[in-house]
Amino acid sequence: MQNKMKTFGIPVAVILVALAAYFSYDSYLHVSTDNAQISAHFLMLSSRVNGTISKVFVEDHQKVKAGDILAQIDTSDYSNAKTAAVAQVTSLEARVNEARVNFKRAEELIRTQAISKERFDRASADLKDLDAKLKAANSQAEQAGLNESYTRIIAPNDGIIARKAVEPGQFVPAGQPLFGFVAENKRWVLANLKETELQDVRLGQKVKIHVDALAGQKFEGKVISIAPSTGAVFSLLPPDNATGNFTKVVQRIPVKIELENLSDKDVDALQLGLSAVISIIVH
């Protein structure tokens, strides 16, 4: 019986030692974590002017190209304001031209003392006043044109409408979020490593990435940045360790990993927020 246990026990012990050695060596070569998520440029698109939405051209999860119009605010008020501003500029330009002619004539007459200095000063002041008014009117006309253009909410680049939060007929104030927008051009992984794991992590190190939702697919990347602080520092309620209730907790540092050699199909599949497992090759 003892011989049988020896015969069985020795190989098991050897296997356990071999496994321990393997995992120890693997932990020396790699720093791994499953506290990682796919990230991308996520924007909340809003209008720069107030108004009533007249049309919405997109739906949730729709792909769009840079420059596509996503929604249109009623332009009536802004078009009228632009027309009035342009008319004011035209009127002032005519008055400035007339004042300039009067001033030139006054310059000639003052040399021969055909007019008083008071009349000359008045002509000069009139020209300066109208020039200032014209400059202000041009600024107003330019702003009116911009405001009219702002009635179109436009995709800043290629991407996907993650969430639509507006409907035709809705009044929207400037700055109200209308669309959640995910840029299509880039994906990366944000991994939260324990502070005890960062000793050997360096910029540029290669990374192996597995995404839970895409079983069987492997991705490659590299470390492109390491946060200058722990995640707790910028949390909504950062811990106050001076209160006397201190409990030591291992902190985590966000590490940004750029995904490399992605096809368009890969970018579509790597949705914002998906869980990932990363392994940084440190030796």
Short mmCIF file of C-alpha atoms in Angstrom, two decimals:
data_model
loop_
_atom_site.label_atom_id
_atom_site.label_comp_id
_atom_site.label_asym_id
_atom_site.label_seq_id
_atom_site.Cartn_x
_atom_site.Cartn_y
_atom_site.Cartn_z
CA MET A 1 0.00 0.00 0.00
CA GLN A 2 2.80 2.37 0.92
CA ASN A 3 4.61 1.54 -2.32
CA LYS A 4 1.45 2.40 -4.28
CA MET A 5 1.12 5.74 -2.50
CA LYS A 6 4.78 6.48 -3.20
CA THR A 7 4.33 5.51 -6.83
CA PHE A 8 1.31 7.81 -7.09
CA GLY A 9 2.54 10.61 -4.84
CA ILE A 10 5.93 11.23 -6.42
CA PRO A 11 4.60 12.04 -9.93
CA VAL A 12 1.88 14.27 -8.43
CA ALA A 13 4.48 16.15 -6.41
CA VAL A 14 6.66 16.54 -9.49
CA ILE A 15 3.70 17.87 -11.48
CA LEU A 16 2.78 20.33 -8.73
CA VAL A 17 6.37 21.57 -8.49
CA ALA A 18 6.53 21.91 -12.27
CA LEU A 19 3.25 23.86 -12.33
CA ALA A 20 4.43 26.13 -9.53
CA ALA A 21 7.68 26.76 -11.40
CA TYR A 22 5.79 27.46 -14.63
CA PHE A 23 3.39 29.97 -13.08
CA SER A 24 6.21 31.61 -11.14
CA TYR A 25 8.25 32.00 -14.32
CA ASP A 26 5.19 33.19 -16.26
CA SER A 27 4.48 35.85 -13.62
CA TYR A 28 8.11 36.95 -14.01
CA LEU A 29 7.70 37.29 -17.79
CA HIS A 30 4.22 38.86 -17.81
CA VAL A 31 2.03 41.25 -15.84
CA SER A 32 -1.60 40.25 -16.34
CA THR A 33 -5.02 41.47 -15.24
CA ASP A 34 -8.66 40.97 -16.12
CA ASN A 35 -9.51 44.45 -14.83
CA ALA A 36 -9.46 45.97 -18.30
CA GLN A 37 -12.00 47.40 -20.74
CA ILE A 38 -12.13 48.51 -24.37
CA SER A 39 -12.14 52.29 -24.69
CA ALA A 40 -12.61 54.77 -27.52
CA HIS A 41 -13.22 58.47 -28.08
CA PHE A 42 -16.74 59.00 -26.73
CA LEU A 43 -18.39 62.38 -27.19
CA MET A 44 -21.69 63.95 -26.22
CA LEU A 45 -22.67 66.10 -29.20
CA SER A 46 -24.78 69.18 -28.53
CA SER A 47 -26.03 72.30 -30.30
CA ARG A 48 -24.25 75.63 -29.97
CA VAL A 49 -27.52 77.55 -30.32
CA ASN A 50 -31.05 77.35 -28.91
CA GLY A 51 -33.93 76.27 -31.08
CA THR A 52 -36.59 73.76 -32.06
CA ILE A 53 -35.43 70.59 -33.80
CA SER A 54 -37.03 70.43 -37.25
CA LYS A 55 -35.41 67.20 -38.48
CA VAL A 56 -33.37 64.29 -37.12
CA PHE A 57 -31.49 62.34 -39.78
CA VAL A 58 -30.03 59.42 -37.78
CA GLU A 59 -31.07 56.59 -35.47
CA ASP A 60 -29.41 54.77 -32.59
CA HIS A 61 -26.33 52.70 -33.57
CA GLN A 62 -26.17 54.18 -37.07
CA LYS A 63 -22.78 54.67 -38.72
CA VAL A 64 -22.04 58.18 -39.94
CA LYS A 65 -19.27 59.94 -41.83
CA ALA A 66 -17.45 63.12 -40.87
CA GLY A 67 -19.57 66.10 -41.90
CA ASP A 68 -22.89 64.23 -42.01
CA ILE A 69 -25.81 66.30 -40.70
CA LEU A 70 -27.28 64.53 -37.67
CA ALA A 71 -30.07 67.00 -36.86
CA GLN A 72 -31.38 70.35 -38.03
CA ILE A 73 -32.65 73.18 -35.83
CA ASP A 74 -35.33 75.47 -37.31
CA THR A 75 -33.41 78.21 -39.12
CA SER A 76 -36.17 80.86 -39.40
CA ASP A 77 -35.02 83.15 -36.59
CA TYR A 78 -31.34 82.76 -37.46
CA SER A 79 -31.89 83.38 -41.19
CA ASN A 80 -33.88 86.53 -40.41
CA ALA A 81 -31.17 87.73 -38.04
CA LYS A 82 -28.53 87.12 -40.69
CA THR A 83 -30.55 88.98 -43.35
CA ALA A 84 -31.04 91.95 -41.01
CA ALA A 85 -27.35 91.99 -40.07
CA VAL A 86 -26.25 91.92 -43.72
CA ALA A 87 -28.70 94.73 -44.55
CA GLN A 88 -27.28 96.80 -41.70
CA VAL A 89 -23.75 96.28 -43.05
CA THR A 90 -24.85 97.37 -46.55
CA SER A 91 -26.50 100.50 -45.17
CA LEU A 92 -23.49 101.42 -43.05
CA GLU A 93 -21.07 100.83 -45.94
CA ALA A 94 -22.99 103.42 -47.98
CA ARG A 95 -22.92 105.89 -45.08
CA VAL A 96 -19.19 105.30 -44.49
CA ASN A 97 -18.44 105.92 -48.17
CA GLU A 98 -20.42 109.17 -48.01
CA ALA A 99 -18.65 110.21 -44.79
CA ARG A 100 -15.27 109.42 -46.37
CA VAL A 101 -16.09 111.70 -49.33
CA ASN A 102 -17.21 114.45 -46.94
CA PHE A 103 -14.03 114.10 -44.91
CA LYS A 104 -11.80 114.35 -48.00
CA ARG A 105 -13.64 117.48 -49.07
CA ALA A 106 -13.26 118.89 -45.55
CA GLU A 107 -9.51 118.17 -45.68
CA GLU A 108 -9.20 120.18 -48.89
CA LEU A 109 -11.32 123.05 -47.56
CA ILE A 110 -9.53 123.29 -44.22
CA ARG A 111 -6.22 123.84 -46.04
CA THR A 112 -7.64 127.00 -47.59
CA GLN A 113 -9.54 127.86 -44.42
CA ALA A 114 -12.79 127.65 -46.39
CA ILE A 115 -14.43 125.88 -43.44
CA SER A 116 -14.02 126.18 -39.71
CA LYS A 117 -11.97 123.71 -37.68
CA GLU A 118 -15.19 122.78 -35.91
CA ARG A 119 -16.77 121.56 -39.17
CA PHE A 120 -13.59 119.65 -40.04
CA ASP A 121 -13.52 117.99 -36.62
CA ARG A 122 -17.19 117.06 -37.00
CA ALA A 123 -16.51 115.42 -40.40
CA SER A 124 -13.58 113.50 -38.91
CA ALA A 125 -15.63 112.38 -35.89
CA ASP A 126 -18.54 111.31 -38.13
CA LEU A 127 -16.21 109.12 -40.20
CA LYS A 128 -14.63 107.52 -37.13
CA ASP A 129 -18.04 106.89 -35.57
CA LEU A 130 -19.43 105.27 -38.72
CA ASP A 131 -16.25 103.20 -39.19
CA ALA A 132 -16.68 101.84 -35.65
CA LYS A 133 -20.35 101.09 -36.29
CA LEU A 134 -19.48 99.31 -39.55
CA LYS A 135 -16.86 97.20 -37.79
CA ALA A 136 -19.40 96.20 -35.13
CA ALA A 137 -22.03 95.47 -37.79
CA ASN A 138 -19.60 93.24 -39.70
CA SER A 139 -18.90 91.31 -36.49
CA GLN A 140 -22.62 90.91 -35.87
CA ALA A 141 -23.20 89.74 -39.45
CA GLU A 142 -20.37 87.24 -39.14
CA GLN A 143 -21.80 85.93 -35.86
CA ALA A 144 -25.29 85.76 -37.39
CA GLY A 145 -23.88 83.64 -40.21
CA LEU A 146 -22.13 81.37 -37.73
CA ASN A 147 -25.30 81.02 -35.65
CA GLU A 148 -27.21 79.99 -38.76
CA SER A 149 -24.56 77.36 -39.54
CA TYR A 150 -24.73 76.11 -35.93
CA THR A 151 -28.35 75.06 -36.52
CA ARG A 152 -26.89 71.98 -38.20
CA ILE A 153 -25.54 69.40 -35.74
CA ILE A 154 -22.73 67.70 -37.65
CA ALA A 155 -20.69 64.53 -37.06
CA PRO A 156 -17.14 65.63 -36.14
CA ASN A 157 -15.60 62.53 -37.73
CA ASP A 158 -16.45 58.99 -38.82
CA GLY A 159 -18.22 57.08 -36.06
CA ILE A 160 -21.37 55.54 -34.65
CA ILE A 161 -24.36 57.15 -32.97
CA ALA A 162 -24.35 55.32 -29.64
CA ARG A 163 -27.45 57.07 -28.32
CA LYS A 164 -29.98 59.50 -29.79
CA ALA A 165 -31.58 61.79 -27.21
CA VAL A 166 -33.59 64.18 -29.39
CA GLU A 167 -36.74 64.12 -31.52
CA PRO A 168 -38.29 66.53 -34.07
CA GLY A 169 -40.31 69.29 -32.42
CA GLN A 170 -38.20 69.26 -29.26
CA PHE A 171 -36.81 72.60 -28.06
CA VAL A 172 -33.14 72.32 -27.15
CA PRO A 173 -31.04 74.88 -25.31
CA ALA A 174 -27.43 75.40 -26.32
CA GLY A 175 -25.17 72.80 -24.73
CA GLN A 176 -27.82 70.14 -24.11
CA PRO A 177 -26.46 66.67 -25.06
CA LEU A 178 -28.27 65.39 -28.15
CA PHE A 179 -26.21 62.43 -29.33
CA GLY A 180 -23.78 60.00 -27.74
CA PHE A 181 -21.07 59.52 -30.37
CA VAL A 182 -18.29 56.93 -30.56
CA ALA A 183 -15.46 57.78 -32.93
CA GLU A 184 -14.65 54.96 -35.33
CA ASN A 185 -10.99 55.60 -35.97
CA LYS A 186 -9.31 54.13 -32.88
CA ARG A 187 -9.70 51.66 -30.03
CA TRP A 188 -7.54 51.08 -26.97
CA VAL A 189 -7.62 49.13 -23.72
CA LEU A 190 -7.62 50.78 -20.32
CA ALA A 191 -6.18 48.31 -17.81
CA ASN A 192 -6.14 48.96 -14.06
CA LEU A 193 -2.99 47.36 -12.66
CA LYS A 194 -2.23 46.89 -8.98
CA GLU A 195 0.42 49.24 -7.66
CA THR A 196 2.48 46.16 -6.73
CA GLU A 197 2.56 45.08 -10.40
CA LEU A 198 3.92 48.28 -11.92
CA GLN A 199 7.60 47.91 -11.08
CA ASP A 200 8.55 46.38 -14.43
CA VAL A 201 5.91 48.00 -16.67
CA ARG A 202 7.38 50.41 -19.24
CA LEU A 203 6.11 52.43 -22.19
CA GLY A 204 6.35 50.58 -25.49
CA GLN A 205 6.13 47.06 -24.02
CA LYS A 206 4.15 44.58 -26.10
CA VAL A 207 0.80 43.35 -24.81
CA LYS A 208 -1.35 40.30 -25.56
CA ILE A 209 -5.08 40.96 -25.33
CA HIS A 210 -8.10 38.68 -25.11
CA VAL A 211 -11.60 40.13 -25.22
CA ASP A 212 -14.28 38.16 -23.36
CA ALA A 213 -16.95 38.77 -26.01
CA LEU A 214 -14.65 37.62 -28.83
CA ALA A 215 -13.52 34.23 -27.57
CA GLY A 216 -10.76 32.72 -29.68
CA GLN A 217 -9.55 36.05 -31.06
CA LYS A 218 -6.22 37.42 -29.93
CA PHE A 219 -5.15 41.02 -30.28
CA GLU A 220 -1.81 42.72 -29.93
CA GLY A 221 -0.96 46.10 -28.54
CA LYS A 222 1.61 48.17 -26.70
CA VAL A 223 1.71 50.28 -23.56
CA ILE A 224 1.41 53.95 -24.56
CA SER A 225 0.81 55.67 -21.22
CA ILE A 226 0.74 55.11 -17.48
CA ALA A 227 -1.46 57.36 -15.36
CA PRO A 228 0.34 59.74 -12.97
CA SER A 229 -2.06 58.85 -10.15
CA THR A 230 -4.27 56.05 -8.86
CA GLY A 231 -7.85 55.78 -9.98
CA ALA A 232 -9.04 56.63 -6.46
CA VAL A 233 -7.59 60.15 -6.66
CA PHE A 234 -10.10 61.20 -9.32
CA SER A 235 -13.08 59.23 -8.01
CA LEU A 236 -16.28 61.09 -7.11
CA LEU A 237 -15.59 60.55 -3.41
CA PRO A 238 -11.82 60.13 -2.95
CA PRO A 239 -10.85 58.38 0.30
CA ASP A 240 -9.91 60.61 3.23
CA ASN A 241 -7.17 58.71 5.03
CA ALA A 242 -6.83 61.41 7.69
CA THR A 243 -10.13 60.56 9.38
CA GLY A 244 -8.71 57.78 11.54
CA ASN A 245 -10.61 55.01 9.74
CA PHE A 246 -7.73 53.99 7.47
CA THR A 247 -7.76 50.51 5.96
CA LYS A 248 -4.94 49.76 3.58
CA VAL A 249 -6.19 48.75 0.15
CA VAL A 250 -3.99 47.92 -2.82
CA GLN A 251 -4.42 50.81 -5.25
CA ARG A 252 -4.79 50.47 -9.00
CA ILE A 253 -3.11 52.56 -11.69
CA PRO A 254 -4.76 53.03 -15.12
CA VAL A 255 -2.50 51.90 -17.98
CA LYS A 256 -3.44 52.76 -21.57
CA ILE A 257 -2.74 50.09 -24.20
CA GLU A 258 -2.99 50.88 -27.90
CA LEU A 259 -4.48 48.09 -30.02
CA GLU A 260 -2.40 47.47 -33.13
CA ASN A 261 -3.12 46.18 -36.64
CA LEU A 262 -6.90 46.41 -36.34
CA SER A 263 -9.06 45.82 -39.40
CA ASP A 264 -12.33 47.69 -39.92
CA LYS A 265 -14.09 44.49 -38.87
CA ASP A 266 -12.08 44.41 -35.63
CA VAL A 267 -12.96 48.03 -34.84
CA ASP A 268 -16.67 47.26 -35.33
CA ALA A 269 -16.42 44.22 -33.03
CA LEU A 270 -14.48 46.00 -30.27
CA GLN A 271 -17.36 47.82 -28.67
CA LEU A 272 -16.83 50.44 -26.00
CA GLY A 273 -16.77 48.96 -22.48
CA LEU A 274 -16.16 45.30 -23.38
CA SER A 275 -14.16 43.38 -20.76
CA ALA A 276 -10.66 42.23 -21.66
CA VAL A 277 -7.77 40.25 -20.22
CA ILE A 278 -4.33 41.70 -20.88
CA SER A 279 -0.84 40.33 -20.47
CA ILE A 280 2.09 42.75 -20.67
CA ILE A 281 5.41 41.18 -21.69
CA VAL A 282 7.83 42.73 -19.19
CA HIS A 283 10.84 40.39 -19.61
#
